[in-house]
């Protein structure tokens, strides 16, 4: 039974304030959760409440969300059974009363939602992944490691936001981390040798002064090979061009590269990249408002490439169902703060799996030391996680948590491997 709920303003990986919540149960069990924050957000995400007071944190303070927890949500959920996650979450969404959680703030609600689950897990003396996922929660996800950053996450000219490596051929999660780390360091050396900066972007990947996706993909493929791995077999490539960020007036405006592509030309370009490079998965290949482009691309590439909807679905079950009906994407990115409660997040994952869509658990570009999503990836058995590069503790904290979970599961642990992406080639 929930006895105490306290929120505070802490600092995230970009140095911006965010919400942290402690939930305490009557037996003394404590759960703590910190809320992440995106930069390239989808238009239909649940609302992250910011104060807009220019005298604090350049307007980015989250005191209103903190107050919403301490003054309103705390009263409403105190006395509720922490094990009844659905009731706790429903109490908050009803108290909020809006479709987008704009009243209390999704950042307020999510903090309480996740901290409640963690407190309940503690009370049961269970790790979070087993409390949420049950006895069969033992599938370790393939990590999608974002080793080249561009777009809204770096100040280089790269139009595409993320270039990732996924060690599908690893025998275990720990081995996947080792492979990723080795490639990360090979890439560092080759970027330096070519005269590029090896400073990193928001998600810990390098942010070199490259202009085109081809240049980035060449560097990554060569780094995989030079490290001694086979591209496409041991390690496959994944991109998140985050196209909603550069879709303007019906065209894809590649400002870094200095070209504009119509939706058809943009689709041709993506298809060409998939033909030329071992790219097994593309997230947000089309913009959130370009439904026609999404449908056409899914029909064209969907049988040989995982096409993951981030901005187009916003972890929202209703948006996902509409997309399934319309033939949009074959995979969904899941970000807990896009929807704002654990209950709704799990419902979206279930709906995706029922429709044969793959699921990728994901961080945000603004993160904290909180590792909840690592446990949720195992709890849902989704088989894939995207949580940044092999540097910056806000990113590696999640990978390290998965290493611990794998160790704890011992012989029962299974590594998702290439099947997780629904790969057919
Ligand atoms: P965001 O980026 O957290 O800035 O939205 C991550 C993504 O687009 O997947
Ligand atoms: Zn994305």
CSV table of C-alpha atoms and ligand atoms in Angstrom, one decimal:
chain,number,residue,atom,x,y,z
A,1,UNK,CA,0.0,0.0,0.0
A,2,UNK,CA,1.4,3.4,-1.0
A,3,UNK,CA,2.2,5.5,2.0
A,4,UNK,CA,4.3,8.4,0.7
A,5,UNK,CA,5.0,10.0,-2.7
A,6,UNK,CA,7.6,12.7,-3.1
A,7,UNK,CA,8.9,14.4,-6.3
A,8,UNK,CA,11.9,16.6,-6.8
A,9,UNK,CA,13.6,18.5,-9.6
A,10,UNK,CA,16.9,16.8,-10.7
A,11,UNK,CA,19.2,17.3,-13.7
A,12,UNK,CA,19.3,15.2,-16.8
A,13,UNK,CA,22.1,14.3,-19.2
A,14,UNK,CA,21.7,17.6,-21.2
A,15,UNK,CA,21.9,19.6,-18.0
A,16,UNK,CA,18.1,20.3,-18.1
A,17,UNK,CA,15.8,19.8,-15.1
A,18,UNK,CA,13.6,16.7,-15.0
A,19,UNK,CA,11.3,15.0,-12.5
A,20,UNK,CA,12.4,12.3,-10.0
A,21,UNK,CA,9.8,10.5,-7.9
A,22,UNK,CA,10.1,8.4,-4.7
A,23,UNK,CA,7.2,6.1,-3.9
A,24,UNK,CA,7.3,4.5,-0.4
A,25,UNK,CA,5.0,1.6,0.7
A,26,UNK,CA,3.7,1.0,4.2
A,27,UNK,CA,6.2,-1.9,4.6
A,28,UNK,CA,9.0,0.5,3.9
A,29,UNK,CA,9.7,-0.6,0.3
A,30,UNK,CA,11.0,2.2,-1.8
A,31,UNK,CA,10.8,2.8,-5.6
A,32,UNK,CA,12.5,5.7,-7.3
A,33,UNK,CA,12.2,6.7,-11.0
A,34,UNK,CA,13.5,9.6,-13.1
A,35,UNK,CA,11.8,10.8,-16.2
A,36,UNK,CA,13.6,11.2,-19.6
A,37,UNK,CA,13.0,13.9,-22.2
A,38,UNK,CA,13.2,14.0,-26.0
A,39,UNK,CA,14.6,16.6,-28.4
A,40,UNK,CA,13.0,15.3,-31.7
A,41,UNK,CA,9.6,14.8,-30.2
A,42,UNK,CA,6.5,13.5,-32.0
A,43,UNK,CA,3.7,16.0,-32.3
A,44,UNK,CA,1.2,13.6,-30.6
A,45,UNK,CA,3.3,12.8,-27.5
A,46,UNK,CA,1.9,13.2,-24.1
A,47,UNK,CA,2.7,16.6,-22.7
A,48,UNK,CA,5.9,17.2,-20.8
A,49,UNK,CA,5.0,20.1,-18.4
A,50,UNK,CA,7.7,22.8,-18.3
A,51,UNK,CA,7.3,26.0,-16.2
A,52,UNK,CA,8.2,28.5,-18.9
A,53,UNK,CA,9.5,30.8,-16.2
A,54,UNK,CA,12.5,32.5,-17.8
A,55,UNK,CA,14.1,33.3,-14.4
A,56,UNK,CA,14.7,29.6,-13.8
A,57,UNK,CA,16.6,27.1,-16.0
A,58,UNK,CA,15.8,29.3,-19.1
A,59,UNK,CA,12.2,28.4,-18.8
A,60,UNK,CA,12.7,24.6,-18.6
A,61,UNK,CA,12.0,24.2,-14.9
A,62,UNK,CA,9.7,21.4,-13.9
A,63,UNK,CA,8.3,22.8,-10.6
A,64,UNK,CA,4.8,22.7,-11.8
A,65,UNK,CA,5.1,18.9,-12.5
A,66,UNK,CA,6.9,18.4,-9.2
A,67,UNK,CA,4.1,20.3,-7.4
A,68,UNK,CA,1.5,18.3,-9.3
A,69,UNK,CA,3.0,15.1,-7.8
A,70,UNK,CA,3.5,16.5,-4.3
A,71,UNK,CA,0.2,18.4,-4.0
A,72,UNK,CA,-2.3,16.5,-6.1
A,73,UNK,CA,-1.2,13.0,-7.2
A,74,UNK,CA,0.3,12.1,-3.8
A,75,UNK,CA,-3.1,12.5,-2.1
A,76,UNK,CA,-4.9,10.6,-4.8
A,77,UNK,CA,-2.7,7.5,-4.9
A,78,UNK,CA,-1.8,7.3,-1.2
A,79,UNK,CA,-3.6,4.2,0.3
A,80,UNK,CA,-3.8,2.5,-3.1
A,81,UNK,CA,-2.3,-1.0,-3.5
A,82,UNK,CA,1.0,-0.5,-5.4
A,83,UNK,CA,0.5,-4.0,-7.0
A,84,UNK,CA,-2.6,-2.7,-8.7
A,85,UNK,CA,-0.6,-0.8,-11.3
A,86,UNK,CA,-3.6,-0.3,-13.6
A,87,UNK,CA,-5.6,1.3,-10.8
A,88,UNK,CA,-2.8,3.6,-9.8
A,89,UNK,CA,-2.3,4.7,-13.4
A,90,UNK,CA,-6.0,5.1,-14.0
A,91,UNK,CA,-6.4,7.2,-10.9
A,92,UNK,CA,-3.8,9.6,-12.2
A,93,UNK,CA,-5.1,9.8,-15.8
A,94,UNK,CA,-8.6,10.4,-14.4
A,95,UNK,CA,-7.3,13.1,-12.1
A,96,UNK,CA,-5.5,14.7,-15.0
A,97,UNK,CA,-8.7,14.5,-17.2
A,98,UNK,CA,-7.0,15.3,-20.6
A,99,UNK,CA,-6.1,13.0,-23.5
A,100,UNK,CA,-2.5,14.3,-23.5
A,101,UNK,CA,-1.8,14.5,-19.7
A,102,UNK,CA,-1.4,18.2,-20.1
A,103,UNK,CA,-3.0,19.1,-16.8
A,104,UNK,CA,-0.7,17.3,-14.4
A,105,UNK,CA,2.0,16.6,-16.9
A,106,UNK,CA,3.1,13.3,-18.4
A,107,UNK,CA,6.4,13.9,-16.6
A,108,UNK,CA,4.7,14.0,-13.3
A,109,UNK,CA,2.5,11.0,-14.0
A,110,UNK,CA,5.2,8.8,-15.5
A,111,UNK,CA,7.5,9.4,-12.5
A,112,UNK,CA,4.8,8.1,-10.1
A,113,UNK,CA,3.8,5.3,-12.4
A,114,UNK,CA,7.4,3.8,-12.7
A,115,UNK,CA,8.3,4.4,-9.1
A,116,UNK,CA,5.1,2.6,-8.0
A,117,UNK,CA,6.1,-0.5,-10.1
A,118,UNK,CA,9.6,-0.4,-8.6
A,119,UNK,CA,8.3,-0.1,-5.0
A,120,UNK,CA,6.0,-3.1,-5.6
A,121,UNK,CA,8.9,-5.1,-7.1
A,122,UNK,CA,10.9,-4.3,-4.0
A,123,UNK,CA,8.1,-5.3,-1.7
A,124,UNK,CA,8.0,-8.7,-3.5
A,125,UNK,CA,11.8,-9.0,-3.3
A,126,UNK,CA,11.8,-9.4,-7.1
A,127,UNK,CA,13.9,-7.7,-9.7
A,128,UNK,CA,11.8,-5.2,-11.8
A,129,UNK,CA,12.0,-7.3,-15.0
A,130,UNK,CA,10.6,-10.4,-13.2
A,131,UNK,CA,7.9,-8.4,-11.3
A,132,UNK,CA,6.6,-6.9,-14.5
A,133,UNK,CA,7.3,-9.7,-16.9
A,134,UNK,CA,6.8,-12.9,-14.8
A,135,UNK,CA,8.7,-16.1,-14.7
A,136,UNK,CA,9.4,-16.3,-18.4
A,137,UNK,CA,11.0,-12.9,-18.6
A,138,UNK,CA,14.5,-14.1,-19.7
A,139,UNK,CA,15.0,-12.8,-23.3
A,140,UNK,CA,17.9,-10.3,-23.5
A,141,UNK,CA,17.4,-7.7,-26.2
A,142,UNK,CA,19.7,-6.9,-29.1
A,143,UNK,CA,21.2,-3.5,-28.4
A,144,UNK,CA,21.0,-0.8,-31.1
A,145,UNK,CA,24.0,1.3,-30.4
A,146,UNK,CA,24.0,4.8,-31.8
A,147,UNK,CA,27.7,5.4,-32.7
A,148,UNK,CA,27.2,8.3,-35.1
A,149,UNK,CA,25.0,11.2,-34.0
A,150,UNK,CA,23.5,13.9,-36.3
A,151,UNK,CA,20.2,15.8,-36.7
A,152,UNK,CA,18.8,17.4,-33.6
A,153,UNK,CA,21.3,15.5,-31.4
A,154,UNK,CA,24.5,17.1,-32.7
A,155,UNK,CA,25.7,20.4,-34.3
A,156,UNK,CA,27.3,18.7,-37.4
A,157,UNK,CA,25.7,18.9,-40.8
A,158,UNK,CA,24.4,15.3,-40.9
A,159,UNK,CA,20.7,15.3,-41.7
A,160,UNK,CA,20.1,11.8,-40.4
A,161,UNK,CA,19.9,11.7,-36.6
A,162,UNK,CA,21.3,8.2,-35.7
A,163,UNK,CA,23.6,5.6,-37.2
A,164,UNK,CA,23.5,2.4,-35.1
A,165,UNK,CA,25.1,-1.0,-34.9
A,166,UNK,CA,23.2,-4.0,-33.7
A,167,UNK,CA,25.4,-7.1,-32.8
A,168,UNK,CA,22.8,-9.7,-34.0
A,169,UNK,CA,25.4,-12.4,-34.2
A,170,UNK,CA,26.6,-12.2,-30.6
A,171,UNK,CA,26.1,-15.2,-28.4
A,172,UNK,CA,25.0,-13.2,-25.3
A,173,UNK,CA,24.2,-9.7,-24.3
A,174,UNK,CA,27.6,-9.3,-22.7
A,175,UNK,CA,29.2,-10.3,-25.9
A,176,UNK,CA,27.1,-7.8,-27.8
A,177,UNK,CA,28.4,-5.1,-25.6
A,178,UNK,CA,32.0,-6.1,-26.1
A,179,UNK,CA,31.5,-6.2,-29.9
A,180,UNK,CA,29.8,-2.8,-29.8
A,181,UNK,CA,32.6,-1.3,-27.7
A,182,UNK,CA,35.3,-2.7,-29.9
A,183,UNK,CA,33.7,-1.2,-33.0
A,184,UNK,CA,33.1,2.1,-31.2
A,185,UNK,CA,36.9,2.4,-30.6
A,186,UNK,CA,37.8,1.3,-34.1
A,187,UNK,CA,35.5,4.0,-35.4
A,188,UNK,CA,37.1,6.6,-33.1
A,189,UNK,CA,40.5,5.8,-34.5
A,190,UNK,CA,39.5,5.9,-38.1
A,191,UNK,CA,37.6,9.2,-37.7
A,192,UNK,CA,40.7,10.7,-36.1
A,193,UNK,CA,42.9,9.3,-38.8
A,194,UNK,CA,40.6,11.0,-41.4
A,195,UNK,CA,41.0,14.3,-39.6
A,196,UNK,CA,37.5,14.3,-38.0
A,197,UNK,CA,36.5,15.4,-34.5
A,198,UNK,CA,35.6,12.6,-32.1
A,199,UNK,CA,33.5,14.7,-29.8
A,200,UNK,CA,30.2,13.1,-29.0
A,201,UNK,CA,26.6,14.1,-29.4
A,202,UNK,CA,23.6,13.8,-27.0
A,203,UNK,CA,23.5,10.0,-27.1
A,204,UNK,CA,27.3,9.4,-26.8
A,205,UNK,CA,27.9,8.7,-30.5
A,206,UNK,CA,30.6,10.6,-32.5
A,207,UNK,CA,29.4,13.7,-34.2
A,208,UNK,CA,31.9,14.2,-37.1
A,209,UNK,CA,31.6,16.8,-39.7
A,210,UNK,CA,30.0,14.5,-42.4
A,211,UNK,CA,27.3,15.7,-44.8
A,212,UNK,CA,25.7,12.5,-46.2
A,213,UNK,CA,24.3,9.3,-44.9
A,214,UNK,CA,26.6,7.4,-47.3
A,215,UNK,CA,29.7,8.9,-45.7
A,216,UNK,CA,28.5,7.9,-42.2
A,217,UNK,CA,27.5,4.4,-43.3
A,218,UNK,CA,30.9,3.9,-45.0
A,219,UNK,CA,32.7,4.8,-41.8
A,220,UNK,CA,30.6,2.5,-39.8
A,221,UNK,CA,30.8,-0.5,-42.2
A,222,UNK,CA,34.5,-0.1,-42.4
A,223,UNK,CA,34.8,0.1,-38.6
A,224,UNK,CA,32.8,-3.2,-38.3
A,225,UNK,CA,35.1,-4.9,-40.8
A,226,UNK,CA,38.3,-3.6,-39.4
A,227,UNK,CA,37.3,-4.8,-36.0
A,228,UNK,CA,37.0,-8.3,-37.5
A,229,UNK,CA,33.2,-8.7,-37.8
A,230,UNK,CA,31.1,-9.4,-40.8
A,231,UNK,CA,28.7,-6.6,-41.6
A,232,UNK,CA,25.1,-7.8,-41.9
A,233,UNK,CA,25.9,-11.2,-40.3
A,234,UNK,CA,27.7,-10.4,-37.0
A,235,UNK,CA,26.7,-6.8,-36.8
A,236,UNK,CA,23.9,-5.2,-38.8
A,237,UNK,CA,23.3,-1.5,-39.3
A,238,UNK,CA,20.3,0.5,-38.1
A,239,UNK,CA,19.4,4.1,-38.9
A,240,UNK,CA,17.0,6.7,-37.4
A,241,UNK,CA,16.9,9.5,-39.9
A,242,UNK,CA,14.1,11.1,-37.7
A,243,UNK,CA,12.6,12.5,-40.8
A,244,UNK,CA,9.8,14.5,-39.1
A,245,UNK,CA,12.5,16.9,-38.3
A,246,UNK,CA,13.2,17.8,-41.9
A,247,UNK,CA,9.9,17.2,-43.7
A,248,UNK,CA,8.7,20.7,-44.7
A,249,UNK,CA,5.9,21.7,-47.1
A,250,UNK,CA,5.6,18.1,-48.5
A,251,UNK,CA,9.3,17.6,-49.2
A,252,UNK,CA,12.2,16.1,-47.4
A,253,UNK,CA,14.6,19.0,-47.0
A,254,UNK,CA,18.2,17.7,-46.5
A,255,UNK,CA,19.8,21.0,-45.4
A,256,UNK,CA,23.2,19.5,-44.4
A,257,UNK,CA,23.5,17.8,-47.8
A,258,UNK,CA,21.9,20.7,-49.5
A,259,UNK,CA,19.2,18.8,-51.5
A,260,UNK,CA,15.5,18.5,-51.4
A,261,UNK,CA,13.8,15.2,-52.1
A,262,UNK,CA,10.1,14.6,-52.9
A,263,UNK,CA,8.6,11.8,-50.8
A,264,UNK,CA,9.1,9.5,-53.9
A,265,UNK,CA,12.7,10.5,-54.3
A,266,UNK,CA,13.3,10.2,-50.6
A,267,UNK,CA,11.9,6.6,-50.7
A,268,UNK,CA,14.1,5.8,-53.7
A,269,UNK,CA,17.1,7.1,-51.7
A,270,UNK,CA,16.3,5.0,-48.7
A,271,UNK,CA,15.8,1.9,-50.9
A,272,UNK,CA,19.2,2.6,-52.5
A,273,UNK,CA,20.8,2.8,-49.0
A,274,UNK,CA,19.2,-0.5,-48.0
A,275,UNK,CA,20.5,-2.1,-51.3
A,276,UNK,CA,24.1,-0.7,-50.9
A,277,UNK,CA,24.6,-1.2,-47.1
A,278,UNK,CA,23.7,-3.9,-44.6
A,279,UNK,CA,20.9,-1.8,-43.1
A,280,UNK,CA,18.3,-4.1,-41.5
A,281,UNK,CA,16.2,-1.5,-39.7
A,282,UNK,CA,15.1,2.1,-40.3
A,283,UNK,CA,13.2,4.1,-37.7
A,284,UNK,CA,11.0,7.0,-38.8
A,285,UNK,CA,12.0,6.6,-42.5
A,286,UNK,CA,9.0,8.8,-43.3
A,287,UNK,CA,7.7,11.8,-41.4
A,288,UNK,CA,4.8,11.5,-38.9
A,289,UNK,CA,2.5,13.4,-41.2
A,290,UNK,CA,3.5,11.7,-44.4
A,291,UNK,CA,1.1,8.7,-44.1
A,292,UNK,CA,1.0,8.1,-47.8
A,293,UNK,CA,4.8,8.0,-47.9
A,294,UNK,CA,4.8,5.6,-44.9
A,295,UNK,CA,2.3,3.3,-46.7
A,296,UNK,CA,4.2,3.2,-49.9
A,297,UNK,CA,7.6,2.6,-48.2
A,298,UNK,CA,6.1,-0.2,-46.0
A,299,UNK,CA,4.7,-1.9,-49.1
A,300,UNK,CA,8.1,-1.5,-50.9
A,301,UNK,CA,10.7,-2.3,-48.2
A,302,UNK,CA,8.7,-3.9,-45.4
A,303,UNK,CA,9.6,-7.4,-46.4
A,304,UNK,CA,13.3,-6.9,-46.2
A,305,UNK,CA,13.7,-4.2,-43.7
A,306,UNK,CA,12.4,-3.5,-40.2
A,307,UNK,CA,10.5,-0.2,-40.5
A,308,UNK,CA,10.0,1.2,-37.0
A,309,UNK,CA,7.5,3.9,-36.2
A,310,UNK,CA,8.5,6.4,-33.5
A,311,UNK,CA,7.0,9.8,-34.1
A,312,UNK,CA,4.1,8.3,-36.1
A,313,UNK,CA,2.9,6.2,-33.2
A,314,UNK,CA,4.2,8.0,-30.1
A,315,UNK,CA,3.8,4.7,-28.1
A,316,UNK,CA,0.1,5.4,-28.3
A,317,UNK,CA,-2.1,2.3,-28.8
A,318,UNK,CA,-4.8,4.2,-30.7
A,319,UNK,CA,-2.3,5.6,-33.2
A,320,UNK,CA,-0.6,2.2,-33.5
A,321,UNK,CA,-3.9,0.5,-34.3
A,322,UNK,CA,-4.7,3.1,-37.0
A,323,UNK,CA,-1.2,2.5,-38.4
A,324,UNK,CA,-1.7,-1.3,-38.4
A,325,UNK,CA,-5.0,-0.9,-40.2
A,326,UNK,CA,-3.4,1.4,-42.8
A,327,UNK,CA,-0.3,-0.7,-43.5
A,328,UNK,CA,2.1,1.7,-41.9
A,329,UNK,CA,5.4,0.3,-40.5
A,330,UNK,CA,6.1,-3.2,-39.3
A,331,UNK,CA,7.6,-2.3,-35.9
A,332,UNK,CA,7.2,0.3,-33.2
A,333,UNK,CA,9.6,2.2,-31.0
A,334,UNK,CA,8.4,2.3,-27.4
A,335,UNK,CA,9.3,5.3,-25.2
A,336,UNK,CA,7.6,5.4,-21.8
A,337,UNK,CA,7.4,9.1,-21.6
A,338,UNK,CA,5.6,9.4,-25.0
A,339,UNK,CA,2.5,8.0,-23.4
A,340,UNK,CA,3.1,8.6,-19.7
A,341,UNK,CA,2.1,5.4,-17.7
A,342,UNK,CA,3.5,1.9,-17.5
A,343,UNK,CA,0.0,0.4,-18.0
A,344,UNK,CA,-0.5,2.1,-21.3
A,345,UNK,CA,3.1,1.3,-22.4
A,346,UNK,CA,2.5,-2.4,-21.8
A,347,UNK,CA,-0.9,-2.3,-23.6
A,348,UNK,CA,0.8,-0.8,-26.7
A,349,UNK,CA,3.5,-3.5,-26.6
A,350,UNK,CA,0.8,-6.2,-26.4
A,351,UNK,CA,-1.2,-4.6,-29.3
A,352,UNK,CA,2.0,-4.5,-31.4
A,353,UNK,CA,2.9,-8.1,-30.7
A,354,UNK,CA,-0.6,-9.3,-31.5
A,355,UNK,CA,-0.4,-7.6,-34.9
A,356,UNK,CA,3.0,-9.2,-35.6
A,357,UNK,CA,4.9,-5.9,-35.3
A,358,UNK,CA,8.3,-6.0,-33.6
A,359,UNK,CA,8.9,-3.7,-30.6
A,360,UNK,CA,12.1,-1.7,-29.8
A,361,UNK,CA,12.3,-0.4,-26.2
A,362,UNK,CA,13.9,3.1,-26.3
A,363,UNK,CA,15.5,5.8,-24.2
A,364,UNK,CA,15.2,9.5,-25.0
A,365,UNK,CA,18.0,11.8,-26.0
A,366,UNK,CA,17.7,13.4,-22.6
A,367,UNK,CA,18.3,10.7,-20.0
A,368,UNK,CA,19.3,10.1,-16.4
A,369,UNK,CA,21.0,7.3,-14.5
A,370,UNK,CA,17.6,5.6,-14.3
A,371,UNK,CA,17.7,2.1,-15.9
A,372,UNK,CA,14.0,1.2,-15.8
A,373,UNK,CA,13.8,0.6,-19.6
A,374,UNK,CA,16.5,-2.1,-19.4
A,375,UNK,CA,14.2,-4.1,-17.1
A,376,UNK,CA,11.2,-3.3,-19.3
A,377,UNK,CA,12.9,-4.7,-22.4
A,378,UNK,CA,13.4,-8.0,-20.6
A,379,UNK,CA,10.0,-7.9,-19.0
A,380,UNK,CA,8.2,-7.5,-22.3
A,381,UNK,CA,10.5,-9.9,-24.1
A,382,UNK,CA,10.6,-7.4,-27.0
A,383,UNK,CA,14.1,-8.5,-28.1
A,384,UNK,CA,15.5,-5.1,-29.0
A,385,UNK,CA,16.6,-2.0,-27.1
A,386,UNK,CA,17.9,1.3,-28.4
A,387,UNK,CA,19.7,3.2,-25.7
A,388,UNK,CA,22.6,5.1,-27.2
A,389,UNK,CA,26.3,4.6,-27.7
A,390,UNK,CA,29.1,3.0,-25.8
A,391,UNK,CA,30.0,6.2,-23.9
A,392,UNK,CA,28.2,8.5,-21.5
A,393,UNK,CA,26.9,6.9,-18.3
A,394,UNK,CA,23.3,7.9,-19.0
A,395,UNK,CA,23.5,5.5,-22.0
A,396,UNK,CA,25.9,2.8,-20.6
A,397,UNK,CA,23.9,2.5,-17.4
A,398,UNK,CA,21.1,0.7,-19.3
A,399,UNK,CA,23.6,-1.7,-21.0
A,400,UNK,CA,25.3,-2.4,-17.7
A,401,UNK,CA,21.9,-3.2,-16.1
A,402,UNK,CA,21.2,-5.7,-18.9
A,403,UNK,CA,24.7,-7.3,-18.3
A,404,UNK,CA,23.6,-7.7,-14.6
A,405,UNK,CA,20.2,-9.1,-15.5
A,406,UNK,CA,21.9,-11.6,-17.9
A,407,UNK,CA,24.3,-12.7,-15.2
A,408,UNK,CA,21.4,-13.1,-12.7
A,409,UNK,CA,19.4,-15.2,-15.1
A,410,UNK,CA,22.4,-17.5,-15.7
A,411,UNK,CA,21.6,-20.5,-17.8
A,412,UNK,CA,18.0,-19.4,-18.3
A,413,UNK,CA,19.0,-16.2,-20.1
A,414,UNK,CA,18.6,-16.2,-23.9
A,415,UNK,CA,20.0,-13.5,-26.3
A,416,UNK,CA,17.4,-12.4,-28.9
A,417,UNK,CA,19.9,-12.4,-31.8
A,418,UNK,CA,18.9,-11.8,-35.5
A,419,UNK,CA,15.4,-13.2,-35.2
A,420,UNK,CA,14.4,-10.3,-33.0
A,421,UNK,CA,14.4,-7.9,-35.9
A,422,UNK,CA,12.2,-10.2,-37.9
A,423,UNK,CA,15.1,-10.5,-40.4
A,424,UNK,CA,14.4,-12.5,-43.5
A,425,UNK,CA,17.5,-11.9,-45.4
B,1,LIG,P1,14.5,12.0,-28.9
B,1,LIG,O1,15.3,11.1,-29.9
B,1,LIG,O2,14.6,11.4,-27.6
B,1,LIG,O3,15.2,13.3,-29.0
B,1,LIG,O4,13.1,12.1,-29.5
B,1,LIG,C1,15.3,9.7,-30.0
B,1,LIG,C2,14.6,9.2,-31.2
B,1,LIG,O5,14.2,10.0,-32.1
B,1,LIG,O6,14.4,8.0,-31.3
B,2,LIG,ZN1,13.3,8.3,-33.4
